[in-house]
Coordinates of C-alpha atoms in Angstrom, one line a residue:
X1 CA 1.6 -36.2 -13.8
X2 CA -0.7 -36.7 -10.8
X3 CA -0.3 -34.6 -7.7
X4 CA 1.2 -36.4 -4.6
X5 CA -1.5 -37.6 -2.3
X6 CA -2.4 -35.3 0.6
X7 CA -1.8 -36.9 4.0
X8 CA -3.9 -36.0 7.1
X9 CA -2.6 -33.3 9.4
X10 CA -2.5 -35.8 12.3
X11 CA -0.2 -38.1 10.3
X12 CA 2.0 -35.1 9.4
X13 CA 2.6 -34.5 13.1
X14 CA 3.8 -38.1 13.3
X15 CA 6.0 -37.6 10.3
X16 CA 7.6 -34.4 11.8
X17 CA 8.0 -36.1 15.2
X18 CA 9.7 -39.0 13.4
X19 CA 12.2 -36.6 11.7
X20 CA 13.0 -35.0 15.1
X21 CA 13.3 -38.4 16.9
X22 CA 15.5 -40.0 14.2
X23 CA 17.7 -36.9 14.0
X24 CA 18.1 -36.9 17.8
X25 CA 19.1 -40.6 17.6
X26 CA 21.7 -40.1 14.8
X27 CA 23.3 -37.0 16.4
X28 CA 23.6 -38.7 19.8
X29 CA 25.0 -42.0 18.2
X30 CA 27.6 -39.9 16.4
X31 CA 28.5 -37.8 19.4
X32 CA 28.9 -40.7 21.9
X33 CA 32.0 -42.4 20.6
X34 CA 33.6 -39.0 19.8
X35 CA 33.1 -37.9 23.4
X36 CA 34.3 -41.2 24.7
X37 CA 37.6 -40.9 22.8
X38 CA 38.3 -37.1 22.9
X39 CA 36.8 -36.2 26.3
X40 CA 37.1 -39.4 28.3
X41 CA 40.2 -40.7 26.6
X42 CA 39.0 -44.3 26.2
X43 CA 40.8 -46.9 24.0
X44 CA 39.5 -48.8 21.0
X45 CA 38.4 -51.8 23.0
X46 CA 36.3 -49.7 25.3
X47 CA 34.6 -47.9 22.5
X48 CA 33.6 -51.3 21.2
X49 CA 31.9 -51.9 24.6
X50 CA 30.2 -48.6 24.2
X51 CA 28.9 -49.5 20.8
X52 CA 27.6 -52.8 22.2
X53 CA 25.6 -50.9 24.8
X54 CA 24.2 -48.7 22.1
X55 CA 23.0 -51.7 20.0
X56 CA 21.9 -54.2 22.7
X57 CA 18.4 -52.6 23.3
X58 CA 17.3 -53.8 19.8
X59 CA 17.8 -57.4 20.9
X60 CA 16.6 -57.0 24.4
X61 CA 13.5 -54.8 24.1
X62 CA 12.0 -55.1 20.6
X63 CA 9.6 -57.9 21.7
X64 CA 8.6 -56.2 25.0
X65 CA 8.0 -53.0 23.1
X66 CA 5.8 -54.8 20.7
X67 CA 3.8 -56.3 23.5
X68 CA 3.3 -52.8 25.0
X69 CA 2.4 -51.4 21.6
X70 CA -0.5 -53.9 21.3
X71 CA -1.7 -53.3 24.9
X72 CA -1.7 -49.6 25.5
X73 CA -1.9 -46.3 23.5
X74 CA 0.9 -46.4 20.8
X75 CA 1.0 -42.6 20.7
X76 CA 1.5 -42.4 24.5
X77 CA 4.1 -45.2 24.4
X78 CA 6.1 -43.3 21.7
X79 CA 5.8 -40.0 23.6
X80 CA 7.1 -41.8 26.8
X81 CA 10.0 -43.3 24.9
X82 CA 11.0 -40.0 23.5
X83 CA 10.7 -38.4 26.9
X84 CA 13.1 -41.1 28.2
X85 CA 15.5 -40.4 25.4
X86 CA 15.3 -36.6 26.1
X87 CA 15.9 -37.2 29.8
X88 CA 18.9 -39.5 29.2
X89 CA 20.5 -37.0 26.8
X90 CA 19.9 -34.1 29.2
X91 CA 21.5 -36.1 31.9
X92 CA 24.7 -36.5 29.8
X93 CA 24.7 -32.7 29.3
X94 CA 24.4 -32.2 33.1
X95 CA 27.2 -34.7 33.8
X96 CA 29.5 -33.0 31.2
X97 CA 28.8 -29.6 32.9
X98 CA 29.7 -31.1 36.3
X99 CA 32.8 -32.9 35.0
X100 CA 31.3 -36.1 36.3
X101 CA 30.8 -38.1 33.1
X102 CA 32.6 -41.4 32.7
X103 CA 32.4 -44.3 30.3
X104 CA 30.0 -46.4 32.4
X105 CA 27.6 -43.5 32.8
X106 CA 27.8 -42.6 29.1
X107 CA 27.1 -46.2 28.2
X108 CA 24.2 -46.5 30.7
X109 CA 22.6 -43.2 29.5
X110 CA 23.2 -44.1 25.9
X111 CA 21.6 -47.5 26.5
X112 CA 18.5 -45.7 28.0
X113 CA 18.4 -43.3 25.0
X114 CA 18.5 -46.2 22.5
X115 CA 15.7 -47.9 24.4
X116 CA 13.6 -45.0 23.3
X117 CA 14.6 -45.6 19.7
X118 CA 13.6 -49.2 19.9
X119 CA 10.1 -48.4 21.3
X120 CA 9.6 -45.6 18.7
X121 CA 10.7 -47.9 15.8
X122 CA 8.3 -50.7 16.9
X123 CA 5.3 -48.5 17.7
X124 CA 5.4 -46.1 14.8
X125 CA 4.6 -48.6 12.0
X126 CA 1.8 -50.0 14.2
X127 CA 0.3 -46.5 14.6
X128 CA 0.3 -45.4 11.0
X129 CA -2.6 -47.5 9.7
X130 CA -4.9 -45.9 12.3
X131 CA -4.0 -42.4 11.0
X132 CA -4.4 -42.9 7.2
X133 CA -6.6 -44.8 4.9
X134 CA -5.4 -48.0 3.2
X135 CA -4.8 -46.3 -0.2
X136 CA -2.5 -43.7 1.5
X137 CA -0.3 -46.3 3.3
X138 CA 2.4 -46.3 0.6
X139 CA 2.7 -42.5 0.6
X140 CA 2.7 -42.4 4.4
X141 CA 5.4 -45.0 4.7
X142 CA 7.4 -43.2 2.1
X143 CA 7.2 -40.0 4.1
X144 CA 8.3 -41.8 7.3
X145 CA 11.2 -43.4 5.5
X146 CA 12.2 -40.1 3.8
X147 CA 12.5 -38.5 7.3
X148 CA 14.5 -41.5 8.6
X149 CA 16.8 -41.3 5.5
X150 CA 17.4 -37.6 5.9
X151 CA 18.3 -38.1 9.6
X152 CA 20.5 -41.1 8.7
X153 CA 22.3 -39.1 6.0
X154 CA 22.8 -35.8 7.9
X155 CA 22.7 -36.8 11.6
X156 CA 26.2 -38.3 11.9
X157 CA 27.8 -35.3 10.1
X158 CA 25.9 -32.8 12.2
X159 CA 26.7 -34.6 15.4
X160 CA 30.4 -34.7 14.6
X161 CA 30.3 -31.0 13.6
X162 CA 28.5 -29.9 16.7
X163 CA 31.1 -31.7 18.9
X164 CA 34.0 -30.3 16.9
X165 CA 32.8 -26.7 16.7
X166 CA 30.9 -26.1 20.0
X167 CA 31.6 -29.1 22.2
X168 CA 29.8 -32.2 23.3
X169 CA 27.3 -30.5 25.6
X170 CA 25.7 -28.6 22.7
X171 CA 25.5 -31.8 20.6
X172 CA 23.7 -33.8 23.3
X173 CA 21.7 -30.7 24.3
X174 CA 20.5 -30.3 20.7
X175 CA 19.6 -33.9 20.4
X176 CA 17.7 -33.7 23.7
X177 CA 15.8 -30.7 22.4
X178 CA 14.8 -32.6 19.2
X179 CA 13.5 -35.4 21.4
X180 CA 11.5 -32.9 23.4
X181 CA 10.0 -31.5 20.2
X182 CA 9.0 -35.0 19.1
X183 CA 7.2 -35.4 22.4
X184 CA 5.2 -32.2 21.9
X185 CA 4.3 -33.2 18.3
X186 CA 3.2 -36.7 19.5
X187 CA 1.0 -35.2 22.2
X188 CA -1.1 -33.5 19.5
X189 CA -1.9 -36.7 17.6
X190 CA -5.4 -38.1 17.8
X191 CA -5.2 -41.9 18.0
X192 CA -8.5 -43.8 17.5
X193 CA -9.5 -46.0 20.4
X194 CA -8.8 -49.7 20.1
X195 CA -10.5 -52.6 21.7
X196 CA -8.7 -53.4 24.9
X197 CA -6.4 -56.4 24.6
X198 CA -7.3 -59.4 26.7
X199 CA -5.0 -59.9 29.7
X200 CA -2.8 -63.0 29.1
X201 CA 0.6 -64.2 29.9
X202 CA 3.2 -62.3 27.9
X203 CA 4.6 -65.5 26.4
X204 CA 1.1 -66.2 24.9
X205 CA 1.1 -62.8 23.2
X206 CA 4.7 -63.3 21.9
X207 CA 3.8 -66.8 20.6
X208 CA 0.7 -65.4 18.9
X209 CA 2.7 -62.7 17.1
X210 CA 5.5 -65.0 16.0
X211 CA 3.0 -67.6 14.8
X212 CA 1.3 -65.1 12.7
X213 CA 4.5 -64.0 11.0
X214 CA 6.0 -67.4 10.5
X215 CA 2.8 -69.1 9.3
X216 CA 1.8 -66.3 7.0
X217 CA 2.6 -67.0 3.3
X218 CA 3.5 -63.4 2.6
X219 CA 5.2 -62.3 5.8
X220 CA 7.4 -65.4 6.3
X221 CA 9.4 -65.0 3.1
X222 CA 9.7 -61.3 3.8
X223 CA 11.2 -61.9 7.2
X224 CA 13.6 -64.6 5.8
X225 CA 14.7 -62.3 2.9
X226 CA 15.3 -59.4 5.3
X227 CA 17.4 -61.6 7.6
X228 CA 19.5 -62.9 4.8
X229 CA 19.9 -59.3 3.4
X230 CA 21.1 -58.0 6.7
X231 CA 23.7 -60.8 6.9
X232 CA 25.0 -60.0 3.4
X233 CA 25.0 -56.3 3.9
X234 CA 27.0 -56.4 7.2
X235 CA 29.3 -59.1 5.7
X236 CA 30.2 -56.6 2.9
X237 CA 30.4 -53.5 5.1
X238 CA 32.6 -55.2 7.6
X239 CA 35.5 -55.4 5.1
X240 CA 34.8 -52.5 2.8
X241 CA 37.0 -49.8 4.4
X242 CA 40.3 -51.8 4.5
X243 CA 39.4 -53.2 1.1
X244 CA 38.8 -49.8 -0.4
X245 CA 42.0 -48.4 1.0
X246 CA 44.2 -51.4 0.0
X247 CA 42.6 -52.5 -3.3
X248 CA 40.8 -49.4 -4.6
X249 CA 43.5 -46.9 -3.5
X250 CA 41.0 -44.6 -1.7
X251 CA 41.9 -42.0 0.9
X252 CA 39.8 -41.5 4.0
X253 CA 38.0 -38.7 2.1
X254 CA 37.4 -41.0 -0.8
X255 CA 36.0 -43.8 1.4
X256 CA 33.6 -41.2 2.9
X257 CA 32.5 -40.1 -0.5
X258 CA 31.8 -43.6 -1.7
X259 CA 29.8 -44.4 1.5
X260 CA 27.8 -41.2 1.1
X261 CA 26.4 -42.6 -2.1
X262 CA 24.4 -45.0 0.1
X263 CA 22.6 -42.1 1.7
X264 CA 22.1 -40.4 -1.7
X265 CA 20.5 -43.6 -3.0
X266 CA 18.2 -43.8 0.0
X267 CA 17.0 -40.2 -0.4
X268 CA 16.3 -40.7 -4.1
X269 CA 14.5 -44.0 -3.5
X270 CA 12.3 -42.5 -0.8
X271 CA 11.4 -39.5 -3.0
X272 CA 10.5 -41.8 -5.9
X273 CA 8.8 -44.5 -3.9
X274 CA 5.2 -43.3 -4.1
X275 CA 5.3 -42.8 -7.8
X276 CA 6.9 -46.1 -8.4
X277 CA 4.3 -47.9 -6.3
X278 CA 1.5 -46.1 -8.3
X279 CA 2.9 -47.3 -11.6
X280 CA 4.4 -50.8 -10.9
X281 CA 2.7 -53.9 -9.7
X282 CA 2.9 -54.2 -5.9
X283 CA 4.8 -57.5 -5.9
X284 CA 7.3 -56.2 -8.4
X285 CA 8.2 -53.3 -6.1
X286 CA 8.6 -55.8 -3.2
X287 CA 11.0 -57.8 -5.4
X288 CA 12.9 -54.7 -6.6
X289 CA 14.8 -54.2 -3.3
X290 CA 16.3 -57.7 -3.1
X291 CA 17.1 -57.8 -6.8
X292 CA 18.8 -54.4 -6.7
X293 CA 20.7 -55.5 -3.6
X294 CA 22.0 -58.6 -5.6
X295 CA 22.9 -56.4 -8.5
X296 CA 24.8 -54.0 -6.1
X297 CA 26.7 -57.0 -4.6
X298 CA 27.7 -58.1 -8.1
X299 CA 29.0 -54.6 -9.0
X300 CA 31.0 -54.6 -5.7
X301 CA 32.4 -58.0 -6.5
X302 CA 33.4 -56.8 -10.0
X303 CA 35.7 -54.2 -8.3
X304 CA 38.0 -57.2 -7.5
X305 CA 38.7 -57.5 -11.2
X306 CA 38.2 -53.9 -12.1
X307 CA 39.3 -51.8 -9.1
X308 CA 37.3 -48.7 -9.8
X309 CA 36.0 -46.4 -7.1
X310 CA 33.2 -45.5 -9.4
X311 CA 31.9 -49.0 -9.4
X312 CA 32.0 -49.1 -5.6
X313 CA 30.1 -45.8 -5.5
X314 CA 27.5 -47.3 -7.9
X315 CA 27.2 -50.4 -5.7
X316 CA 26.4 -48.3 -2.6
X317 CA 24.0 -46.1 -4.6
X318 CA 22.1 -49.2 -5.7
X319 CA 22.1 -50.5 -2.1
X320 CA 20.4 -47.2 -1.1
X321 CA 17.8 -47.0 -3.8
X322 CA 16.5 -50.6 -3.9
X323 CA 16.3 -51.5 -0.3
X324 CA 14.4 -48.3 0.6
X325 CA 11.7 -49.4 -1.8
X326 CA 11.8 -52.7 0.0
X327 CA 11.3 -51.1 3.4
X328 CA 8.4 -49.0 2.2
X329 CA 6.6 -51.7 0.3
X330 CA 7.1 -54.5 2.9
X331 CA 6.0 -52.1 5.7
X332 CA 2.8 -51.4 3.7
X333 CA 2.4 -55.2 3.2
X334 CA 2.7 -55.9 6.9
X335 CA 0.3 -53.1 7.8
X336 CA -2.3 -54.4 5.3
X337 CA -2.3 -58.1 6.1
X338 CA -1.8 -57.9 9.9
X339 CA -4.8 -57.6 12.3
X340 CA -4.5 -54.2 14.1
X341 CA -4.3 -56.0 17.5
X342 CA -1.0 -57.7 16.4
X343 CA 0.7 -54.8 14.6
X344 CA 3.0 -54.0 17.5
X345 CA 4.3 -57.6 17.9
X346 CA 4.6 -58.1 14.2
X347 CA 6.6 -54.9 13.9
X348 CA 8.8 -56.1 16.8
X349 CA 9.5 -59.4 15.1
X350 CA 10.5 -57.5 12.0
X351 CA 13.0 -55.5 14.1
X352 CA 14.4 -58.8 15.4
X353 CA 15.7 -59.5 11.9
X354 CA 18.4 -57.0 12.7
X355 CA 19.9 -59.8 14.7
X356 CA 21.5 -60.9 11.5
X357 CA 23.8 -57.8 11.5
X358 CA 26.3 -59.2 14.1
X359 CA 26.2 -62.5 12.2
X360 CA 27.2 -60.8 9.0
X361 CA 30.0 -58.8 10.8
X362 CA 31.2 -62.0 12.4
X363 CA 31.3 -63.8 9.0
X364 CA 33.3 -60.9 7.6
X365 CA 35.8 -61.2 10.4
X366 CA 36.2 -64.9 10.0
X367 CA 36.3 -65.1 6.2
X368 CA 38.4 -62.0 5.9
X369 CA 40.8 -63.2 8.5
X370 CA 41.2 -66.8 7.1
X371 CA 41.1 -65.8 3.4
X372 CA 40.7 -62.2 2.2
X373 CA 38.3 -59.2 1.8
X374 CA 37.9 -60.3 -1.8
X375 CA 36.5 -63.7 -0.6
X376 CA 34.1 -61.8 1.6
X377 CA 32.8 -59.8 -1.4
X378 CA 32.2 -63.0 -3.4
X379 CA 30.5 -64.6 -0.4
X380 CA 28.3 -61.5 0.1
X381 CA 27.2 -61.7 -3.6
X382 CA 26.2 -65.3 -3.0
X383 CA 24.3 -64.3 0.1
X384 CA 22.5 -61.5 -1.7
X385 CA 21.6 -63.9 -4.5
X386 CA 20.0 -66.2 -1.9
X387 CA 17.8 -63.4 -0.5
X388 CA 16.7 -62.4 -4.0
X389 CA 15.8 -66.0 -4.8
X390 CA 13.8 -66.4 -1.7
X391 CA 11.5 -63.4 -2.4
X392 CA 11.2 -64.0 -6.1
X393 CA 10.0 -67.6 -5.5
X394 CA 7.5 -66.4 -2.9
X395 CA 3.8 -65.3 -3.4
X396 CA 4.7 -61.8 -2.3
X397 CA 6.5 -61.1 -5.6
X398 CA 3.4 -62.0 -7.6
X399 CA 1.0 -59.6 -6.0
X400 CA -0.7 -57.4 -8.5
X401 CA -1.7 -54.8 -6.0
X402 CA -1.5 -53.9 -2.3
X403 CA -3.6 -56.4 -0.3
X404 CA -6.8 -55.2 1.3
X405 CA -6.6 -54.2 5.0
X406 CA -7.7 -57.0 7.4
X407 CA -9.5 -56.6 10.6
X408 CA -9.0 -58.2 14.1
X409 CA -11.3 -61.1 13.2
X410 CA -8.5 -62.8 11.2
X411 CA -7.5 -66.0 12.9
X412 CA -4.0 -66.7 14.1
X413 CA -2.5 -70.2 14.0
X414 CA -0.4 -71.0 17.0

């Protein structure tokens, strides 16, 4: 068995900063609604408004973040974003100490902290290709996703535990310290100089990035697949908890255990990703995620006929394993076929596919309200089938190997 590839030290600093930044985000996101309910005494409707404030930056600032990432130093942009997050979280700690925190201030500072998340999420994939060689991109992206997965799996539990054991101040203070550590790590990264971008109207830059994605024979089906996947995923997750309690007979602890299998699958998928991509055709790996997602949705739909918690757990495990391979392989694909000057904007457009998430949740609310949760699971399986079909019929699924890296001379159709 071959040894795992050795990644450059400068990239390893980015990977560690990513772990710190993602952990800070997950701890703070878990702590915010707990503090809102237990400390500020807000009701369910108001916590919904808080969650809206914590997700809105992805819609509002992904594209502006992409523009900045293509115009200025990506390392400096990420460090600034993390510094903003650290300052916002530290301000929450200060307001808690003064007894002056209220829901509008919590929402405002949480909004600012998530703005840091958006900038980091857009700029990091654009920075990676300048830190590692083309053949190391899959291993580098796997390392980035493993850090994100660990934070995703452990951050909410850690945030809740910190609030419960030692109070909200320590939870937000710990998250702020992690963001500060990320800033320090980012400051030590050497980023190669890029050719300065021409000064143009921002809408011209946005149009250029969007035209590249939606005219590219490989990136267009990837975006469409991801948009449909997010719709199906949030359609299913919107009804799972009441469905699991009513139909599968799960307790709160049982629901939590089943949902945990998603994180377990993500960790295993991220650990295996580099070896899988060394042994399997690149296009096959790209197709694995959507196909596994479709299989997972069929397993979940099967629980309507066979109400087994084990089948539900298997479904969530498959939804973790397959899509993490999708994220790693398609990120590598984008980095390979996108000119360096466009990487920030193309990364931002990819983030915009998250806009399908509220669409899926809304579908769940409508279909579940008019018919049943079971109907939602059947519809989710159909949606997952659509996204698998889109990618399997695309040229991306037939790639034998990772495409060669392109340069800035590649033309863009507008």
